[in-house]
Amino acid sequence: MALVTRKRLVRLAKGFFPALCRPDDAWALARLAPDEAALYRAMDVRDREHNVAVAKLLLERWPDAPNCAVRAALIHDAGKSLRPYNVWERVFTALFERWAPAVEPYPLREGLTGAWQVRLHHPRYAADRIADPCVAEIVRLHHEGGPLWAERLHEVDHGF
């Protein structure tokens, strides 16, 4: 897969100019349980737009996707909201993820160590806050793989 794609360049531009983002919040919120909607609303507009795009692509590829998989797609990056959105940290940790230092999920840290922490453990941070076990499992495993819908979510998410 190409490191630089049109989708990634557009996402980078929106990282610097969040006013360009237009997440379909009404579409997302209509599908989420109340606790999930609170997680969704807590996300930065850039993450909300990305998560909606991932959920819609998941449905496009697999129209029979269960409701819990779509809901998981809508909040799969909610764990990133534990830290303010910083474009440079996001770019740096994405580019150098292969060389990320081993850092435990807790306690949450400041600085670049905290940025690595969120990059590495955001699935856990989100899953720990989700009541529905089906949604939580898909979110928790969307980078590791495992169950079918975690694998499919990873596949779709990886294209962005």
PDB file of C-alpha atoms in Angstrom, residues 20-132:
ATOM      1  CA  LEU A  20     -12.811  22.024   6.235  1.00  0.00           C
ATOM      2  CA  CYS A  21     -14.262  19.036   8.107  1.00  0.00           C
ATOM      3  CA  ARG A  22     -17.924  18.214   7.714  1.00  0.00           C
ATOM      4  CA  PRO A  23     -18.713  15.081   9.707  1.00  0.00           C
ATOM      5  CA  ASP A  24     -22.212  13.703   9.253  1.00  0.00           C
ATOM      6  CA  ASP A  25     -22.978  13.997  12.964  1.00  0.00           C
ATOM      7  CA  ALA A  26     -26.729  13.462  12.546  1.00  0.00           C
ATOM      8  CA  TRP A  27     -26.142  10.190  10.687  1.00  0.00           C
ATOM      9  CA  ALA A  28     -23.696   9.009  13.344  1.00  0.00           C
ATOM     10  CA  LEU A  29     -25.679  10.045  16.406  1.00  0.00           C
ATOM     11  CA  ALA A  30     -28.824   8.356  15.075  1.00  0.00           C
ATOM     12  CA  ARG A  31     -26.968   5.014  15.245  1.00  0.00           C
ATOM     13  CA  LEU A  32     -25.183   5.297  18.590  1.00  0.00           C
ATOM     14  CA  ALA A  33     -26.295   4.351  22.092  1.00  0.00           C
ATOM     15  CA  PRO A  34     -26.278   7.264  24.596  1.00  0.00           C
ATOM     16  CA  ASP A  35     -22.888   6.372  26.125  1.00  0.00           C
ATOM     17  CA  GLU A  36     -21.419   5.930  22.644  1.00  0.00           C
ATOM     18  CA  ALA A  37     -22.891   9.254  21.502  1.00  0.00           C
ATOM     19  CA  ALA A  38     -21.127  10.965  24.404  1.00  0.00           C
ATOM     20  CA  LEU A  39     -17.805   9.445  23.294  1.00  0.00           C
ATOM     21  CA  TYR A  40     -18.494  10.493  19.710  1.00  0.00           C
ATOM     22  CA  ARG A  41     -19.290  14.087  20.719  1.00  0.00           C
ATOM     23  CA  ALA A  42     -16.071  14.272  22.769  1.00  0.00           C
ATOM     24  CA  MET A  43     -13.955  13.573  19.691  1.00  0.00           C
ATOM     25  CA  ASP A  44     -12.338  16.337  17.683  1.00  0.00           C
ATOM     26  CA  VAL A  45     -14.214  17.252  14.478  1.00  0.00           C
ATOM     27  CA  ARG A  46     -11.350  15.732  12.425  1.00  0.00           C
ATOM     28  CA  ASP A  47     -11.681  12.377  14.174  1.00  0.00           C
ATOM     29  CA  ARG A  48     -15.481  12.460  13.908  1.00  0.00           C
ATOM     30  CA  GLU A  49     -15.266  13.028  10.155  1.00  0.00           C
ATOM     31  CA  HIS A  50     -12.765  10.185   9.782  1.00  0.00           C
ATOM     32  CA  ASN A  51     -14.845   7.786  11.882  1.00  0.00           C
ATOM     33  CA  VAL A  52     -18.015   8.542   9.908  1.00  0.00           C
ATOM     34  CA  ALA A  53     -16.150   7.974   6.629  1.00  0.00           C
ATOM     35  CA  VAL A  54     -14.836   4.653   7.941  1.00  0.00           C
ATOM     36  CA  ALA A  55     -18.325   3.572   9.083  1.00  0.00           C
ATOM     37  CA  LYS A  56     -19.886   4.483   5.733  1.00  0.00           C
ATOM     38  CA  LEU A  57     -17.161   2.635   3.823  1.00  0.00           C
ATOM     39  CA  LEU A  58     -17.632  -0.390   6.069  1.00  0.00           C
ATOM     40  CA  LEU A  59     -21.328  -0.380   5.162  1.00  0.00           C
ATOM     41  CA  GLU A  60     -20.550   0.142   1.494  1.00  0.00           C
ATOM     42  CA  ARG A  61     -18.287  -2.906   1.423  1.00  0.00           C
ATOM     43  CA  TRP A  62     -20.449  -5.045   3.707  1.00  0.00           C
ATOM     44  CA  PRO A  63     -24.080  -3.855   3.621  1.00  0.00           C
ATOM     45  CA  ASP A  64     -24.993  -6.692   6.003  1.00  0.00           C
ATOM     46  CA  ALA A  65     -22.614  -5.384   8.704  1.00  0.00           C
ATOM     47  CA  PRO A  66     -24.170  -5.805  12.142  1.00  0.00           C
ATOM     48  CA  ASN A  67     -25.215  -2.687  14.016  1.00  0.00           C
ATOM     49  CA  CYS A  68     -22.470  -3.195  16.613  1.00  0.00           C
ATOM     50  CA  ALA A  69     -19.791  -3.124  13.880  1.00  0.00           C
ATOM     51  CA  VAL A  70     -21.112   0.151  12.454  1.00  0.00           C
ATOM     52  CA  ARG A  71     -21.277   1.669  15.935  1.00  0.00           C
ATOM     53  CA  ALA A  72     -17.729   0.478  16.607  1.00  0.00           C
ATOM     54  CA  ALA A  73     -16.543   2.146  13.401  1.00  0.00           C
ATOM     55  CA  LEU A  74     -18.173   5.410  14.483  1.00  0.00           C
ATOM     56  CA  ILE A  75     -16.212   5.512  17.751  1.00  0.00           C
ATOM     57  CA  HIS A  76     -13.124   3.408  17.016  1.00  0.00           C
ATOM     58  CA  ASP A  77     -10.789   6.381  17.591  1.00  0.00           C
ATOM     59  CA  ALA A  78     -12.625   7.850  20.591  1.00  0.00           C
ATOM     60  CA  GLY A  79      -9.688   6.979  22.853  1.00  0.00           C
ATOM     61  CA  LYS A  80      -7.649   9.676  21.109  1.00  0.00           C
ATOM     62  CA  SER A  81      -9.895  12.319  22.658  1.00  0.00           C
ATOM     63  CA  LEU A  82      -8.151  11.842  26.022  1.00  0.00           C
ATOM     64  CA  ARG A  83      -5.491  14.156  24.616  1.00  0.00           C
ATOM     65  CA  PRO A  84      -5.986  17.462  22.777  1.00  0.00           C
ATOM     66  CA  TYR A  85      -5.647  17.159  18.992  1.00  0.00           C
ATOM     67  CA  ASN A  86      -2.131  18.158  17.937  1.00  0.00           C
ATOM     68  CA  VAL A  87      -1.417  17.781  14.214  1.00  0.00           C
ATOM     69  CA  TRP A  88       2.343  17.567  14.582  1.00  0.00           C
ATOM     70  CA  GLU A  89       2.114  14.851  17.255  1.00  0.00           C
ATOM     71  CA  ARG A  90      -0.350  12.896  15.118  1.00  0.00           C
ATOM     72  CA  VAL A  91       1.863  13.108  12.032  1.00  0.00           C
ATOM     73  CA  PHE A  92       5.035  12.248  13.943  1.00  0.00           C
ATOM     74  CA  THR A  93       3.584   9.260  15.788  1.00  0.00           C
ATOM     75  CA  ALA A  94       1.933   7.959  12.612  1.00  0.00           C
ATOM     76  CA  LEU A  95       5.122   8.206  10.548  1.00  0.00           C
ATOM     77  CA  PHE A  96       7.300   6.612  13.202  1.00  0.00           C
ATOM     78  CA  GLU A  97       4.815   4.164  14.719  1.00  0.00           C
ATOM     79  CA  ARG A  98       7.078   1.242  13.823  1.00  0.00           C
ATOM     80  CA  TRP A  99       9.680   2.646  16.227  1.00  0.00           C
ATOM     81  CA  ALA A 100       7.305   3.630  19.016  1.00  0.00           C
ATOM     82  CA  PRO A 101       8.758   3.130  22.479  1.00  0.00           C
ATOM     83  CA  ALA A 102       7.069   0.621  24.738  1.00  0.00           C
ATOM     84  CA  VAL A 103       4.919   2.694  27.052  1.00  0.00           C
ATOM     85  CA  GLU A 104       2.278   1.417  29.446  1.00  0.00           C
ATOM     86  CA  PRO A 105      -1.274   2.708  29.005  1.00  0.00           C
ATOM     87  CA  TYR A 106      -1.474   4.208  32.490  1.00  0.00           C
ATOM     88  CA  PRO A 107      -0.805   6.623  34.044  1.00  0.00           C
ATOM     89  CA  LEU A 108      -1.480   9.066  31.205  1.00  0.00           C
ATOM     90  CA  ARG A 109       1.586  11.170  30.497  1.00  0.00           C
ATOM     91  CA  GLU A 110       2.395  14.573  29.074  1.00  0.00           C
ATOM     92  CA  GLY A 111       4.569  15.452  26.101  1.00  0.00           C
ATOM     93  CA  LEU A 112       5.685  13.124  23.364  1.00  0.00           C
ATOM     94  CA  THR A 113       5.468  10.091  25.663  1.00  0.00           C
ATOM     95  CA  GLY A 114       1.775  10.862  26.115  1.00  0.00           C
ATOM     96  CA  ALA A 115       1.358  11.186  22.352  1.00  0.00           C
ATOM     97  CA  TRP A 116       2.903   7.738  21.870  1.00  0.00           C
ATOM     98  CA  GLN A 117       0.698   6.391  24.633  1.00  0.00           C
ATOM     99  CA  VAL A 118      -2.474   7.583  22.926  1.00  0.00           C
ATOM    100  CA  ARG A 119      -1.293   6.362  19.521  1.00  0.00           C
ATOM    101  CA  LEU A 120      -0.607   2.893  20.886  1.00  0.00           C
ATOM    102  CA  HIS A 121      -3.445   2.484  23.387  1.00  0.00           C
ATOM    103  CA  HIS A 122      -6.374   4.498  21.973  1.00  0.00           C
ATOM    104  CA  PRO A 123      -8.350   1.325  21.185  1.00  0.00           C
ATOM    105  CA  ARG A 124      -8.181   0.306  24.847  1.00  0.00           C
ATOM    106  CA  TYR A 125      -9.018   3.799  26.108  1.00  0.00           C
ATOM    107  CA  ALA A 126     -12.173   3.847  23.981  1.00  0.00           C
ATOM    108  CA  ALA A 127     -13.185   0.228  24.631  1.00  0.00           C
ATOM    109  CA  ASP A 128     -12.908   0.712  28.392  1.00  0.00           C
ATOM    110  CA  ARG A 129     -15.598   3.409  28.125  1.00  0.00           C
ATOM    111  CA  ILE A 130     -18.086   1.450  25.978  1.00  0.00           C
ATOM    112  CA  ALA A 131     -20.911  -0.438  27.691  1.00  0.00           C
ATOM    113  CA  ASP A 132     -21.892  -2.800  24.845  1.00  0.00           C
TER     114      ASP A 132
END
